Amino acid sequence: MRPTRNENPKSEHKNKVKHLKKKHSISVAITGAGGSGAVTTGLMLLDAMSRAGFYGYMSRSAGPQIRGGESAVMMRFASQPVFNTDDRFDVLLAMDWHKVERFADEIPLDSQSLIVCDENAGEIPAPLLQNGAVCRALPLSKTAKSIEGGRANMLGLGVLAILLGLTEQAMQQAVRATLGKKGDKVVADAIAGIERGMQFVVAGTQDLRLQPKSTAQKRWNISGNEACGLGALRGGVRFVAAYPITPASDILEWMAPNLEKLGGSLLQAEDELASINMIIGGSFGGVPSMTATSGPGLSLMVEGLGLAVTSETPVVVMNVMRGGPSTGIPTKSEQSDLNLALYGLHGDAPHLVLAPLNILDCVFTSEWSVSLSEQLQAVAIVLSDQSLGQSRLVTDPPDYAGFNTRRVVADASTQHYQRYQLTENAVSAMAIPGTPGTTYTADGLEHDERGTPSSMAADHQQQMAKRSRKLAAFDYGQHWAHVDGQGGIALITWGSSSAVCQEVAERLRDSGMQTRVVALRLLMPLNVQALQGLIKDCTSIVVVEQNMSGQLFHYLHAEQAIPARAVSYARPGPLPLRPGDIVEFIIAGVQADE
Amino acid sequence: MNEMIKPKDYKTDIKPIWCPGCGDFATLSALTKTLAFMQLKKEQVSIISGIGCSSRLPAYIDSYGFHGVHGRALALASGLKAARPTQTVIAVGGDGDGFSIGGNHFMHACRRNMDITYIVMDNHVYGMTKGQPSPTTEPDWVSKLTPHGSGIRPFQPLAIALSSGAGFVARGFAGDPSGLAKLIFEGLRHQGFSFIQVLSPCPTFRPEQKLWKQQVQPWPFDTTDDPVLAASRIHADEGLTTGLIYQRELPVWQPGAEASDTLENIEQGFLV
């Protein structure tokens, strides 16, 4: 099976795909020019749906303007957890048509889709109608003008509430939660607008009401960036130094006040060269330290990472990937920094590379990364991305036992302290400044066990072997990958593509095709043996990722972790991977083999 | 009763890589003298550097230390000070490390005003890479890399430190170790970022700097806390005078408070 990227599946494949049962969920998009309140409307809908007992996922997309640009929110709701966008949208609420074509690719519509818009907004752009979506134009802005403090977006939200079966009570709670800080008048006006909107009678194309699950369990509403920050705090990070960069800055803005509450601190650095070296200094000082950045920043940090490797100073770098290279697409997602994270460092520089599998998993993977970095006195690069970081999830709270692991520290009684002493697990006790009797100078120069600079071959070999062995010999347990299902088809994936692959597997299984998903959380060091074992009986092996060149695919081949028959499904960002496209690709391949 | 700490107590058994006659030896001994004078315990002190001849200094002092990458000594030092504010943090290095590749960090460390003392051993040359012009080299100094001289006006470390917001600006000379020790002492005592430029001759690539011994004169004014006055004096100066030029109390970066909340409470914020 070697389908190429441009291969068009034959029509029978398409038929088969069409009959695949999909996860029952509702997808809603909201678009509008700056100031139209599209994002606020989305946040309120997400809140209301979560109060009504549903799970939800909300991603966002924006034009390049700092203020006043067009924006879109893309949401998906279900009675069971959802972590990614669907193939298509059921409803588009368009506040206006301002540059909406920009989002046409991101919001696929079909004949079952309903467009709700303002009757005064003018003609609907043709791309939105080309697949037969049905449009209902309502007097949203006109009616808003007749209400005191009325805003068209609140009327639109009222229409969505009716379509989705939300109660006035849920809407009122959502308004208070979202706008409460702005005062009673704003809240009352918004509620009045929503309730007026709920009086519109809109003939839908389908029933959009979901069956709610029990609401007994408390749910969280969290973004991937907040989740990465939280995981880091859970792991013990108490010092952060960083330079602002989209789409990672939200991690820092969430952490800054919370670090303060926990007795930690955050330095805004003058650049990323400073931030990486500042956290090396902080960690040398004994405090678990991290920074957050995106591709351009990670590029600048690479020399510093080598210093942390050689001096065995634990640091964590949260890299929230965006479209690259260079400035690329700062506001949109792509999984294309894997090569940099794996291979960027000069010299032989063993380090850890991890990736969270979905927004909720950002908490776990972030905490685990800190824990590993501290235990192994190693660099950990965590590859999140914009589609995780700047999206929100309504989810069950994280449910796992934390990691109560700390770095090995030399105490004052240590005799003849040697910072880089060879030990059984190749990890040596780190002395913290302030501790008497264990003074040493950390160094980026190669050194001997004591830490004295050395250019001797024997010292270089010994210390390189030490740094390599401490990562290679460590038992990472079961967390290296999330493995699900079994059968002849294997999907190997990483990071944010994992949730999509999970959905692909569900659809394939529902049509009788047994599928296994191996979602890699620990990318380096790679558990080659375990991965080989998991896929050895699979006839179709597809490596799924969101970049152009198939970075994971080539890495797995280089490590001889996958056989020659494995194929690559790699698509660049910023459009999200669609489960339906991957299902088609796999079925085409399977049938080509038959 | 604890014994008095002597300068030699800070000595390590690592032999410096420096050439005979290098000015950096004087900074090393001025530093150990000052630490002993202040009776600072080895474990209370961290000496942080980047890359270059003078940046090798941390290995020669028995305290905590970090010999990092080129140009980033101040970033390392700032992170350490933020994470462990009780440490006495001293950053050291050369003119290439501090003013060229690390120039940005120099300005922002002055602005940030953390309680760090920064000693730059300035020999107007890249010594470790065997003799190329540095930011403080004269424009007509000829090297293999610049056969006609660099043609670029020298960087003005004191003026930059002052205008970037440093509250302690001084210049010392390796040929006057006790004067230098005094400046280092004042720098360590100063609350906030203290910048000390040390004229530190390079006998190998800049043998003409042997003349500094005759040329260097004391700074002809008292220390001022007026930045405008200090600026005009610095701009009128030829660069071979030593003393504490400017000192002013400015708001110092303060470490954060003790923990006031728990993570469990913070997590409540995510509940719907």
Short mmCIF file of C-alpha atoms in Angstrom, two decimals, chain A residues 47 50-51 218-223 226-227 230 233-235 238-239 254 258-271 273-275 277-287 289 303-304 307 311 313 392 394 397 431-445 450 452-453, chain B residues 12-14 41-49 51 56-84 86-87 101 104-109 111-112 114 253-264 266-272:
data_model
loop_
_atom_site.label_atom_id
_atom_site.label_comp_id
_atom_site.label_asym_id
_atom_site.label_seq_id
_atom_site.Cartn_x
_atom_site.Cartn_y
_atom_site.Cartn_z
CA ASP A 47 -19.67 27.73 29.03
CA SER A 50 -20.68 22.68 29.67
CA ARG A 51 -23.28 23.72 32.24
CA LYS A 218 -17.53 18.67 38.02
CA ARG A 219 -15.91 19.67 34.76
CA TRP A 220 -12.98 21.87 33.88
CA ASN A 221 -12.82 24.53 31.19
CA ILE A 222 -9.13 24.83 30.32
CA SER A 223 -6.86 25.79 27.41
CA GLU A 226 -3.07 26.86 30.79
CA ALA A 227 -2.84 23.07 31.06
CA LEU A 230 -0.54 23.89 35.40
CA LEU A 233 3.49 23.93 38.51
CA ARG A 234 2.34 20.45 39.57
CA GLY A 235 5.79 19.19 38.62
CA ARG A 238 8.92 27.70 40.53
CA PHE A 239 11.07 29.79 38.21
CA TRP A 254 -1.31 32.34 33.19
CA ASN A 258 0.08 31.87 39.89
CA LEU A 259 3.83 31.44 40.33
CA GLU A 260 3.73 34.50 42.56
CA LYS A 261 1.00 32.91 44.70
CA LEU A 262 3.18 29.82 45.07
CA GLY A 263 6.32 31.74 46.09
CA GLY A 264 8.00 31.40 42.72
CA SER A 265 9.00 34.06 40.21
CA LEU A 266 9.01 34.92 36.53
CA LEU A 267 11.54 37.08 34.70
CA GLN A 268 10.66 38.62 31.36
CA ALA A 269 13.88 38.16 29.42
CA GLU A 270 15.31 40.52 26.79
CA ASP A 271 15.37 37.70 24.22
CA LEU A 273 19.06 33.67 24.34
CA ALA A 274 18.58 35.23 27.75
CA SER A 275 15.54 33.19 28.72
CA ASN A 277 20.34 30.92 30.05
CA MET A 278 18.29 32.47 32.84
CA ILE A 279 16.48 29.20 33.49
CA ILE A 280 19.77 27.32 33.41
CA GLY A 281 20.94 29.77 36.10
CA GLY A 282 17.72 29.30 38.06
CA SER A 283 17.95 25.53 37.89
CA PHE A 284 21.65 25.64 38.84
CA GLY A 285 20.35 27.55 41.86
CA GLY A 286 18.23 24.53 42.78
CA VAL A 287 14.79 25.65 41.61
CA SER A 289 12.85 26.03 35.99
CA GLU A 303 23.04 26.73 22.00
CA GLY A 304 21.80 27.18 25.55
CA LEU A 307 24.98 24.01 27.76
CA SER A 311 26.43 20.84 32.54
CA THR A 313 21.31 21.20 34.45
CA ARG A 392 -10.22 25.39 25.09
CA VAL A 394 -14.52 21.28 28.55
CA PRO A 397 -10.48 17.06 35.43
CA ALA A 431 25.08 20.47 44.77
CA ILE A 432 22.97 23.56 45.28
CA PRO A 433 24.71 26.93 45.80
CA GLY A 434 24.56 27.72 49.49
CA THR A 435 25.43 24.16 50.52
CA PRO A 436 28.77 24.04 52.38
CA GLY A 437 31.43 21.56 51.39
CA THR A 438 30.22 20.86 47.86
CA THR A 439 31.34 23.91 45.87
CA TYR A 440 31.95 23.27 42.18
CA THR A 441 31.93 25.12 38.87
CA ALA A 442 29.44 23.91 36.29
CA ASP A 443 30.85 24.06 32.79
CA GLY A 444 29.92 23.87 29.15
CA LEU A 445 33.43 22.63 28.54
CA ARG A 450 34.95 16.42 39.41
CA THR A 452 37.37 20.17 35.96
CA PRO A 453 37.58 21.15 32.28
CA THR B 12 41.56 25.92 43.62
CA ASP B 13 44.22 23.53 42.35
CA ILE B 14 43.40 24.31 38.71
CA LYS B 41 31.85 31.81 52.93
CA LYS B 42 32.67 29.86 49.78
CA GLU B 43 29.17 28.46 49.52
CA GLN B 44 27.59 31.93 49.69
CA VAL B 45 29.31 33.06 46.53
CA SER B 46 28.57 32.16 42.90
CA ILE B 47 30.86 33.34 40.11
CA ILE B 48 29.30 33.22 36.67
CA SER B 49 30.98 33.69 33.31
CA ILE B 51 33.53 32.45 27.16
CA ARG B 56 37.89 30.97 32.78
CA LEU B 57 38.11 32.69 36.16
CA PRO B 58 35.30 30.81 38.01
CA ALA B 59 37.27 27.55 37.89
CA TYR B 60 40.13 29.27 39.73
CA ILE B 61 38.03 30.29 42.72
CA ASP B 62 36.72 27.75 45.17
CA SER B 63 33.11 28.87 45.36
CA TYR B 64 30.05 27.92 43.37
CA GLY B 65 30.46 28.85 39.73
CA PHE B 66 29.19 28.46 36.22
CA HIS B 67 31.27 28.76 33.08
CA GLY B 68 28.50 29.08 30.51
CA VAL B 69 28.32 29.91 26.82
CA HIS B 70 29.69 32.96 25.03
CA GLY B 71 27.98 36.21 25.94
CA ARG B 72 25.35 34.88 28.33
CA ALA B 73 27.02 35.28 31.72
CA LEU B 74 24.58 37.99 32.82
CA ALA B 75 21.55 35.93 31.81
CA LEU B 76 22.82 32.95 33.79
CA ALA B 77 23.64 35.21 36.74
CA SER B 78 20.21 36.87 36.63
CA GLY B 79 18.41 33.51 36.65
CA LEU B 80 20.51 32.32 39.56
CA LYS B 81 19.91 35.52 41.53
CA ALA B 82 16.15 35.30 40.91
CA ALA B 83 16.00 31.66 41.98
CA ARG B 84 18.42 31.97 44.91
CA THR B 86 20.60 34.87 49.13
CA GLN B 87 23.65 34.07 46.98
CA ILE B 101 27.97 38.95 21.72
CA ASN B 104 22.09 43.14 24.71
CA HIS B 105 22.22 41.33 28.05
CA PHE B 106 24.59 44.01 29.37
CA MET B 107 22.09 46.78 28.71
CA HIS B 108 19.16 44.87 30.13
CA ALA B 109 21.05 43.72 33.21
CA ARG B 111 18.10 48.18 33.52
CA ARG B 112 16.88 45.23 35.56
CA MET B 114 19.35 42.94 40.23
CA TRP B 253 14.86 43.99 41.76
CA GLN B 254 13.19 42.26 44.66
CA PRO B 255 12.59 38.54 45.03
CA GLY B 256 8.98 37.37 45.28
CA ALA B 257 7.12 36.85 48.53
CA GLU B 258 6.53 33.54 50.28
CA ALA B 259 3.78 31.28 48.98
CA SER B 260 0.35 32.66 49.79
CA ASP B 261 -1.87 30.05 48.16
CA THR B 262 -1.96 26.38 47.25
CA LEU B 263 -2.04 24.72 43.86
CA GLU B 264 -5.29 22.98 44.81
CA ILE B 266 -5.51 27.64 41.96
CA GLU B 267 -6.94 24.59 40.18
CA GLN B 268 -10.41 25.50 41.45
CA GLY B 269 -10.28 28.30 38.92
CA PHE B 270 -10.80 25.79 36.09
CA LEU B 271 -14.09 24.44 37.45
CA VAL B 272 -17.08 25.20 35.27
#
